[in-house]
Coordinates of C-alpha atoms in Angstrom, one line a residue:
X1 CA -30.0 -18.5 -61.0
X2 CA -32.7 -16.1 -59.6
X3 CA -35.0 -18.5 -59.0
X4 CA -32.5 -20.6 -56.8
X5 CA -31.6 -17.5 -55.0
X6 CA -35.0 -16.7 -54.1
X7 CA -35.6 -20.2 -52.8
X8 CA -32.6 -20.4 -51.0
X9 CA -33.4 -17.0 -49.3
X10 CA -37.0 -18.0 -48.3
X11 CA -35.8 -21.3 -47.1
X12 CA -33.0 -19.6 -44.8
X13 CA -35.8 -16.8 -43.8
X14 CA -38.3 -19.8 -42.7
X15 CA -35.7 -21.6 -40.6
X16 CA -34.6 -18.6 -38.9
X17 CA -38.5 -18.1 -37.9
X18 CA -38.8 -21.4 -36.6
X19 CA -35.4 -21.2 -34.4
X20 CA -36.1 -17.9 -33.2
X21 CA -38.3 -19.1 -30.3
X22 CA -35.6 -22.3 -29.5
X23 CA -32.3 -20.8 -30.2
X24 CA -31.7 -19.7 -26.3
X25 CA -31.2 -23.1 -24.3
X26 CA -33.1 -24.1 -21.5
X27 CA -31.5 -22.2 -18.2
X28 CA -31.6 -23.1 -14.7
X29 CA -34.4 -21.5 -12.4
X30 CA -34.3 -19.5 -9.2
X31 CA -34.9 -21.2 -5.9
X32 CA -38.3 -20.3 -4.9
X33 CA -37.8 -21.5 -1.4
X34 CA -35.2 -22.7 0.6
X35 CA -36.7 -26.3 1.0
X36 CA -34.1 -29.5 0.5
X37 CA -36.1 -32.4 -0.7
X38 CA -35.7 -35.0 2.5
X39 CA -34.3 -38.2 2.0
X40 CA -37.4 -40.6 1.1
X41 CA -37.6 -43.8 3.3
X42 CA -36.0 -46.6 1.4
X43 CA -35.6 -50.8 1.7
X44 CA -31.9 -50.8 2.2
X45 CA -30.2 -51.9 5.2
X46 CA -29.2 -49.5 7.9
X47 CA -26.0 -51.5 8.6
X48 CA -24.4 -51.4 5.2
X49 CA -23.6 -48.7 3.1
X50 CA -22.0 -49.3 -0.4
X51 CA -20.9 -46.1 -2.4
X52 CA -20.4 -46.2 -6.2
X53 CA -18.0 -43.9 -8.3
X54 CA -18.0 -44.0 -12.2
X55 CA -15.2 -42.5 -13.9
X56 CA -14.9 -40.5 -17.2
X57 CA -14.1 -42.4 -20.3
X58 CA -16.7 -42.0 -22.5
X59 CA -19.0 -45.0 -23.7
X60 CA -15.9 -47.0 -22.8
X61 CA -16.6 -45.7 -18.9
X62 CA -20.4 -46.0 -19.2
X63 CA -20.0 -49.8 -20.2
X64 CA -17.5 -50.8 -17.9
X65 CA -19.8 -49.0 -15.1
X66 CA -22.8 -50.8 -16.6
X67 CA -21.0 -54.4 -16.0
X68 CA -20.5 -53.6 -12.4
X69 CA -24.2 -52.7 -12.1
X70 CA -24.9 -56.2 -13.8
X71 CA -22.7 -58.2 -11.4
X72 CA -24.4 -56.2 -8.3
X73 CA -27.8 -57.4 -9.7
X74 CA -26.8 -61.0 -9.7
X75 CA -25.0 -61.0 -6.6
X76 CA -27.3 -62.3 -3.7
X77 CA -26.5 -61.5 0.0
X78 CA -28.6 -61.7 3.3
X79 CA -28.8 -58.9 5.7
X80 CA -31.0 -59.2 8.6
X81 CA -32.1 -62.8 7.8
X82 CA -33.4 -61.3 4.5
X83 CA -32.0 -62.6 1.1
X84 CA -31.5 -59.3 -1.3
X85 CA -29.4 -58.4 -4.5
X86 CA -26.4 -56.5 -3.4
X87 CA -27.4 -53.8 -6.2
X88 CA -30.2 -53.1 -3.7
X89 CA -28.2 -51.6 -1.3
X90 CA -26.0 -49.3 -3.2
X91 CA -26.8 -45.6 -1.4
X92 CA -25.1 -43.5 -3.4
X93 CA -23.4 -43.1 -7.0
X94 CA -21.1 -40.3 -7.7
X95 CA -20.3 -40.0 -11.5
X96 CA -17.9 -38.3 -14.0
X97 CA -18.3 -37.7 -17.7
X98 CA -19.0 -41.0 -19.7
X99 CA -19.7 -42.7 -16.3
X100 CA -22.6 -40.1 -15.7
X101 CA -24.8 -41.6 -18.3
X102 CA -24.8 -45.0 -16.5
X103 CA -25.6 -43.2 -13.0
X104 CA -28.5 -41.0 -14.1
X105 CA -29.9 -43.7 -16.3
X106 CA -29.9 -46.1 -13.1
X107 CA -31.2 -43.6 -11.0
X108 CA -34.2 -42.6 -13.2
X109 CA -35.1 -45.8 -14.5
X110 CA -33.6 -48.5 -12.1
X111 CA -33.8 -52.2 -13.4
X112 CA -35.1 -51.2 -17.0
X113 CA -31.4 -50.1 -17.4
X114 CA -30.6 -54.1 -18.0
X115 CA -33.5 -54.1 -20.6
X116 CA -32.9 -50.9 -22.9
X117 CA -29.4 -49.0 -21.9
X118 CA -27.3 -51.0 -24.4
X119 CA -29.8 -50.0 -27.3
X120 CA -30.6 -46.5 -26.3
X121 CA -27.1 -45.5 -25.5
X122 CA -24.3 -48.2 -25.1
X123 CA -24.4 -49.3 -28.7
X124 CA -26.4 -46.7 -30.1
X125 CA -24.1 -44.5 -32.8
X126 CA -24.5 -41.1 -30.6
X127 CA -21.2 -39.8 -31.8
X128 CA -22.6 -40.3 -35.5
X129 CA -25.7 -39.0 -35.0
X130 CA -24.3 -35.4 -33.4
X131 CA -22.2 -35.0 -35.7
X132 CA -25.1 -35.1 -38.2
X133 CA -26.9 -33.0 -36.2
X134 CA -24.0 -30.4 -35.6
X135 CA -22.9 -30.1 -39.6
X136 CA -25.7 -31.8 -41.7
X137 CA -28.8 -30.1 -40.3
X138 CA -29.5 -26.7 -41.7
X139 CA -32.0 -26.0 -38.7
X140 CA -28.9 -26.6 -36.4
X141 CA -26.7 -24.0 -38.2
X142 CA -29.5 -21.4 -38.0
X143 CA -29.7 -22.2 -34.1
X144 CA -25.6 -22.1 -33.4
X145 CA -25.2 -19.0 -35.3
X146 CA -26.1 -16.5 -32.8
X147 CA -23.7 -17.7 -30.0
X148 CA -26.2 -18.3 -27.2
X149 CA -26.8 -21.8 -28.2
X150 CA -23.8 -24.1 -28.4
X151 CA -22.7 -27.6 -29.4
X152 CA -23.2 -28.9 -25.9
X153 CA -26.6 -27.3 -25.7
X154 CA -27.4 -29.4 -29.1
X155 CA -25.9 -32.5 -27.2
X156 CA -28.0 -32.0 -24.5
X157 CA -31.1 -31.5 -26.3
X158 CA -30.5 -35.0 -28.1
X159 CA -29.7 -36.8 -24.8
X160 CA -32.9 -35.2 -23.8
X161 CA -35.1 -36.9 -26.4
X162 CA -33.1 -39.9 -27.4
X163 CA -31.7 -41.2 -23.9
X164 CA -33.6 -39.5 -21.0
X165 CA -37.0 -39.1 -22.0
X166 CA -37.3 -35.7 -21.1
X167 CA -36.5 -36.3 -17.4
X168 CA -35.9 -33.9 -14.7
X169 CA -33.8 -34.3 -11.3
X170 CA -37.4 -34.4 -9.6
X171 CA -37.9 -37.6 -11.8
X172 CA -35.2 -39.6 -10.1
X173 CA -36.7 -42.8 -8.4
X174 CA -37.9 -42.5 -4.8
X175 CA -35.8 -45.7 -4.0
X176 CA -33.0 -44.7 -6.2
X177 CA -29.3 -44.2 -4.5
X178 CA -28.3 -40.7 -4.2
X179 CA -27.1 -39.6 -7.4
X180 CA -24.1 -37.1 -7.9
X181 CA -23.1 -35.6 -11.5
X182 CA -19.9 -33.8 -11.4
X183 CA -18.8 -31.2 -13.8
X184 CA -15.7 -28.6 -13.5
X185 CA -16.6 -24.9 -13.2
X186 CA -14.0 -22.9 -15.5
X187 CA -14.6 -19.6 -13.4
X188 CA -13.5 -21.5 -10.1
X189 CA -11.1 -24.1 -11.4
X190 CA -12.8 -26.8 -9.5
X191 CA -15.4 -29.4 -9.0
X192 CA -19.0 -28.7 -9.6
X193 CA -21.7 -31.2 -8.4
X194 CA -25.3 -31.5 -9.3
X195 CA -26.8 -31.6 -5.9
X196 CA -29.3 -29.3 -3.9
X197 CA -26.3 -28.2 -1.5
X198 CA -24.4 -26.8 -4.6
X199 CA -27.5 -25.3 -6.4
X200 CA -28.5 -23.7 -3.1
X201 CA -25.3 -21.7 -3.4
X202 CA -26.6 -20.1 -6.6
X203 CA -30.0 -20.0 -5.4
X204 CA -31.2 -22.3 -8.1
X205 CA -33.7 -25.0 -8.4
X206 CA -31.9 -28.5 -8.8
X207 CA -35.2 -30.7 -9.1
X208 CA -36.6 -28.5 -12.0
X209 CA -33.3 -29.0 -14.1
X210 CA -33.2 -31.5 -16.8
X211 CA -31.1 -34.3 -16.3
X212 CA -29.8 -34.2 -19.7
X213 CA -28.0 -31.0 -19.4
X214 CA -26.6 -32.2 -16.1
X215 CA -24.9 -35.0 -18.3
X216 CA -24.0 -33.0 -21.1
X217 CA -22.2 -30.6 -18.6
X218 CA -20.4 -33.6 -16.9
X219 CA -19.0 -35.1 -20.3
X220 CA -18.3 -31.6 -22.2
X221 CA -14.6 -32.3 -23.0
X222 CA -13.0 -29.2 -24.0
X223 CA -12.3 -28.3 -27.7
X224 CA -14.9 -31.2 -28.6
X225 CA -17.9 -29.6 -26.9
X226 CA -19.0 -26.0 -25.5
X227 CA -19.5 -25.4 -21.8
X228 CA -23.0 -25.8 -20.2
X229 CA -24.0 -22.4 -18.9
X230 CA -25.8 -22.0 -15.5
X231 CA -27.1 -18.7 -14.1
X232 CA -26.1 -17.4 -10.7
X233 CA -29.6 -16.2 -9.0
X234 CA -28.0 -15.8 -5.7
X235 CA -28.9 -11.9 -5.9
X236 CA -32.3 -12.8 -6.1
X237 CA -32.8 -14.6 -2.8
X238 CA -32.1 -14.1 1.3
X239 CA -31.4 -18.1 1.5
X240 CA -28.0 -18.6 2.9
X241 CA -26.2 -22.1 2.9
X242 CA -25.1 -23.5 6.3
X243 CA -21.5 -23.2 6.7
X244 CA -19.8 -25.8 9.3
X245 CA -16.5 -24.4 11.0
X246 CA -13.5 -26.7 10.4
X247 CA -12.1 -28.4 13.3
X248 CA -8.8 -29.6 11.9
X249 CA -5.9 -28.0 13.1
X250 CA -3.3 -29.4 10.3
X251 CA -2.0 -27.1 7.9
X252 CA -2.8 -29.5 4.9
X253 CA -6.5 -30.1 6.2
X254 CA -7.0 -26.3 6.6
X255 CA -6.1 -25.5 3.1
X256 CA -8.0 -28.2 2.0
X257 CA -11.0 -27.1 3.8
X258 CA -10.6 -23.3 2.2
X259 CA -10.1 -25.0 -1.3
X260 CA -13.2 -26.6 -1.0
X261 CA -15.2 -23.8 0.4
X262 CA -14.3 -21.4 -2.6
X263 CA -17.8 -22.3 -3.3
X264 CA -18.9 -19.5 -1.2
X265 CA -17.6 -16.9 -3.7
X266 CA -20.6 -17.8 -5.7
X267 CA -22.5 -15.3 -3.5
X268 CA -21.0 -12.5 -5.1
X269 CA -23.5 -12.6 -8.0
X270 CA -21.7 -9.8 -9.9
X271 CA -18.5 -11.6 -10.1
X272 CA -19.7 -14.4 -10.8
X273 CA -22.9 -14.2 -12.4
X274 CA -22.8 -17.2 -14.9
X275 CA -20.8 -21.0 -14.3
X276 CA -19.6 -22.3 -17.4
X277 CA -19.2 -26.1 -16.3
X278 CA -16.9 -28.4 -18.5
X279 CA -16.1 -32.1 -18.3
X280 CA -15.7 -33.3 -14.5
X281 CA -12.9 -35.3 -15.3
X282 CA -10.8 -32.3 -15.3
X283 CA -11.2 -31.3 -11.7
X284 CA -11.2 -35.3 -10.8
X285 CA -11.8 -38.3 -13.0
X286 CA -12.9 -40.7 -10.7
X287 CA -16.0 -39.1 -8.8
X288 CA -14.0 -39.2 -5.3
X289 CA -13.0 -36.1 -4.4
X290 CA -16.9 -34.7 -4.5
X291 CA -17.5 -37.3 -1.9
X292 CA -14.4 -36.0 0.3
X293 CA -15.7 -32.2 -0.5
X294 CA -19.1 -33.5 1.2
X295 CA -17.5 -34.4 4.4
X296 CA -15.5 -30.8 4.3
X297 CA -19.3 -29.3 4.1
X298 CA -20.1 -30.9 7.3
X299 CA -17.2 -30.0 9.2
X300 CA -14.6 -32.5 7.9
X301 CA -16.5 -35.1 10.0
X302 CA -17.9 -38.3 8.7
X303 CA -20.5 -38.8 11.4
X304 CA -21.9 -35.4 10.6
X305 CA -22.2 -36.3 7.3
X306 CA -23.7 -39.9 7.8
X307 CA -26.2 -37.9 9.9
X308 CA -27.3 -35.8 7.2
X309 CA -27.7 -38.7 5.0
X310 CA -29.2 -41.0 7.5
X311 CA -26.6 -43.3 7.6
X312 CA -25.5 -43.5 11.0
X313 CA -26.4 -47.0 11.8
X314 CA -23.5 -48.0 9.3
X315 CA -21.5 -50.5 10.2
X316 CA -19.7 -51.3 7.0
X317 CA -18.9 -48.6 4.8
X318 CA -18.0 -49.5 1.2
X319 CA -16.3 -47.8 -1.7
X320 CA -16.3 -49.3 -5.1
X321 CA -14.8 -47.3 -7.3
X322 CA -14.9 -47.9 -11.3
X323 CA -11.6 -46.5 -13.0
X324 CA -12.2 -46.6 -16.9
X325 CA -8.9 -45.0 -17.7
X326 CA -7.5 -46.6 -21.0
X327 CA -4.1 -47.8 -21.7
X328 CA -1.2 -45.6 -23.5
X329 CA -1.7 -45.8 -27.2
X330 CA 1.5 -48.3 -28.0
X331 CA 1.4 -47.3 -31.9
X332 CA 2.2 -43.6 -31.1
X333 CA 5.9 -44.2 -30.5
X334 CA 6.0 -46.6 -33.8
X335 CA 5.1 -43.9 -36.4
X336 CA 6.8 -41.1 -37.8
X337 CA 3.5 -39.1 -38.5
X338 CA 2.4 -37.0 -35.9
X339 CA -0.4 -38.0 -34.1
X340 CA -4.1 -36.2 -35.1
X341 CA -5.6 -33.6 -32.6
X342 CA -8.1 -36.1 -31.5
X343 CA -5.4 -38.8 -30.6
X344 CA -3.3 -35.8 -28.7
X345 CA -6.3 -34.7 -26.4
X346 CA -7.3 -38.5 -25.9
X347 CA -3.9 -39.1 -24.9
X348 CA -3.2 -36.1 -22.6
X349 CA -6.6 -36.3 -21.0
X350 CA -6.0 -39.9 -20.2
X351 CA -2.0 -38.9 -18.9
X352 CA -3.6 -36.1 -16.6
X353 CA -6.2 -38.4 -15.2
X354 CA -4.3 -41.5 -14.7
X355 CA -1.5 -39.5 -12.4
X356 CA -4.4 -37.7 -10.6
X357 CA -6.3 -41.0 -10.1
X358 CA -3.4 -42.4 -8.0
X359 CA -3.5 -39.6 -5.5
X360 CA -7.1 -39.1 -5.3
X361 CA -7.5 -42.9 -4.3
X362 CA -4.4 -42.4 -1.8
X363 CA -6.0 -39.6 -0.1
X364 CA -9.3 -41.5 0.2
X365 CA -7.6 -44.3 1.8
X366 CA -5.8 -41.6 4.3
X367 CA -9.4 -40.6 5.2
X368 CA -10.5 -44.1 6.5
X369 CA -8.5 -43.9 9.9
X370 CA -9.9 -40.3 10.7
X371 CA -13.6 -41.2 9.6
X372 CA -13.6 -44.5 11.7
X373 CA -12.4 -42.7 14.6
X374 CA -15.3 -39.9 14.0
X375 CA -17.9 -42.5 13.7
X376 CA -16.9 -44.2 16.8
X377 CA -16.7 -41.1 18.9
X378 CA -20.2 -39.8 17.1
X379 CA -21.9 -43.0 17.9
X380 CA -20.6 -44.0 21.3
X381 CA -21.4 -40.5 22.4
X382 CA -24.6 -40.6 21.2
X383 CA -25.8 -44.0 22.3
X384 CA -23.2 -46.0 24.3
X385 CA -24.1 -49.4 23.2
X386 CA -21.8 -52.6 23.2
X387 CA -21.5 -52.3 19.3
X388 CA -21.4 -48.3 18.9
X389 CA -17.6 -48.6 17.9
X390 CA -18.4 -51.1 15.4
X391 CA -17.2 -49.6 12.0
X392 CA -15.3 -51.1 9.1
X393 CA -14.3 -49.4 5.8
X394 CA -13.1 -50.8 2.5
X395 CA -12.3 -49.8 -0.9
X396 CA -12.6 -51.7 -4.2
X397 CA -11.1 -50.7 -7.2
X398 CA -12.4 -51.8 -10.5
X399 CA -9.8 -50.4 -12.8
X400 CA -9.2 -51.6 -16.8
X401 CA -5.6 -51.6 -15.9
X402 CA -5.9 -54.9 -14.0
X403 CA -7.6 -57.1 -16.6
X404 CA -5.6 -60.2 -17.5
X405 CA -2.9 -59.9 -20.5
X406 CA -5.5 -61.6 -23.1
X407 CA -8.3 -59.5 -22.0
X408 CA -5.9 -56.3 -21.9
X409 CA -5.1 -56.9 -25.6
X410 CA -8.7 -56.9 -26.9
X411 CA -9.2 -53.3 -25.0
X412 CA -6.0 -52.0 -25.5
X413 CA -6.7 -49.4 -27.9
X414 CA -10.4 -48.3 -27.1
X415 CA -10.8 -44.5 -27.4
X416 CA -12.4 -42.2 -25.5
X417 CA -15.7 -41.9 -27.7
X418 CA -19.3 -41.7 -27.7
X419 CA -19.7 -44.7 -29.8
X420 CA -17.9 -48.0 -30.0
X421 CA -18.4 -51.4 -31.6
X422 CA -20.9 -53.5 -30.2
X423 CA -18.3 -56.3 -29.6
X424 CA -16.4 -54.0 -27.7
X425 CA -19.0 -52.7 -25.4
X426 CA -20.1 -56.5 -24.6
X427 CA -16.1 -57.0 -23.7
X428 CA -16.2 -53.9 -21.4
X429 CA -19.4 -54.8 -19.8
X430 CA -18.2 -58.2 -19.1
X431 CA -14.5 -56.8 -17.8
X432 CA -16.7 -54.8 -15.3
X433 CA -18.3 -57.7 -13.9
X434 CA -14.9 -59.9 -14.0
X435 CA -12.8 -57.1 -12.4
X436 CA -15.2 -56.7 -9.5
X437 CA -15.5 -60.4 -8.7
X438 CA -11.8 -61.1 -9.1
X439 CA -11.2 -58.2 -6.4
X440 CA -10.2 -60.1 -3.1
X441 CA -11.6 -57.2 -1.0
X442 CA -14.8 -57.8 -2.9
X443 CA -14.8 -61.4 -1.9
X444 CA -14.0 -60.7 1.7
X445 CA -17.1 -58.7 1.7
X446 CA -19.3 -61.2 0.1
X447 CA -18.0 -63.7 2.6
X448 CA -18.6 -61.5 5.7
X449 CA -22.2 -60.8 4.4
X450 CA -23.4 -64.2 3.5

């Protein structure tokens, strides 16, 4: 027993020493200069702007989004007498939670996603491997003890090495769509996006930050995962982000403007010294509201927003919203036994997000007439050409709820998990493509482009 006790003590001591240098997670660095990265030139058409949003929902959402990308890849269109893949015309992807795995991977690796994303993430036993890391690794036990290194930090490390290959935001492809990864800040109770604009408010360098930690924050489901923490460096620099004034006179718009610009509170470094970020689906499970907020930052004006992203020649503005919200579990009401904690968490999250999703899409639709007017006025004021008022907006929703009865039955009880059977992943991927193709709005878009 004495020999065993000595051996155990030595083992713990060695593990403690080896863990000391890596107990604290990588924090975000201060912003050295107030420079925003300019949007690099690309080969996309100037007249067509496609914006994708990928919802939350674990691997279910990642697979459905992946299916949409595959369908866009094999869809050819003709723009300016050039035949192109529709995928190559995607300008921006805004993602939440499970959908962030897909958007980040595509932003980093492009077409490589179609060769190895299934192996590296979709069909990998991610959840099992994370559980083993957390509960069966003595080294992890020691690292988790001090309280500075948490479960999400462990997950972020795993994602960094096994999925995203140690890449940072600076490593996003030069020709990639603009990638927005969304999380929720517990202190303000609203969305926080991994963009240079949001990072400028905390005087931090986005491009030095690991993609894996952003995805870990975006998918940090409360209770199951801990928050990802950012340090607010606002007290260390003199740079003040630009605030555009709101010209909207309606009470509803003014309230939304003021709510969105709560971001100004981050300048109070004493009160908001740290940001604790959790699953982006809590603030918005579709990744749509951060896009609406973008227009708010630019004076509630879509023309100003398009100017900031060099898209003012746009004639067609297309939103493709991928909604992987799951179905109500039909077995819950049949059993006398109380549902498990995980089942309750999954159900309550789904109920909350499903109701919120309807309101979010309604809000987006109500913006279209206002945005169209702003673009027409802005463009015609700048250059009064015969087609200066040409602008058309459309919304395409890829929603699991719209599957045919037979296909819906097969996917009825897919949980919000980071691990699914390969056969289910294949069905979800196929569903993404099928749902996009069956959209009448999408078919009208293809007809006009061809």
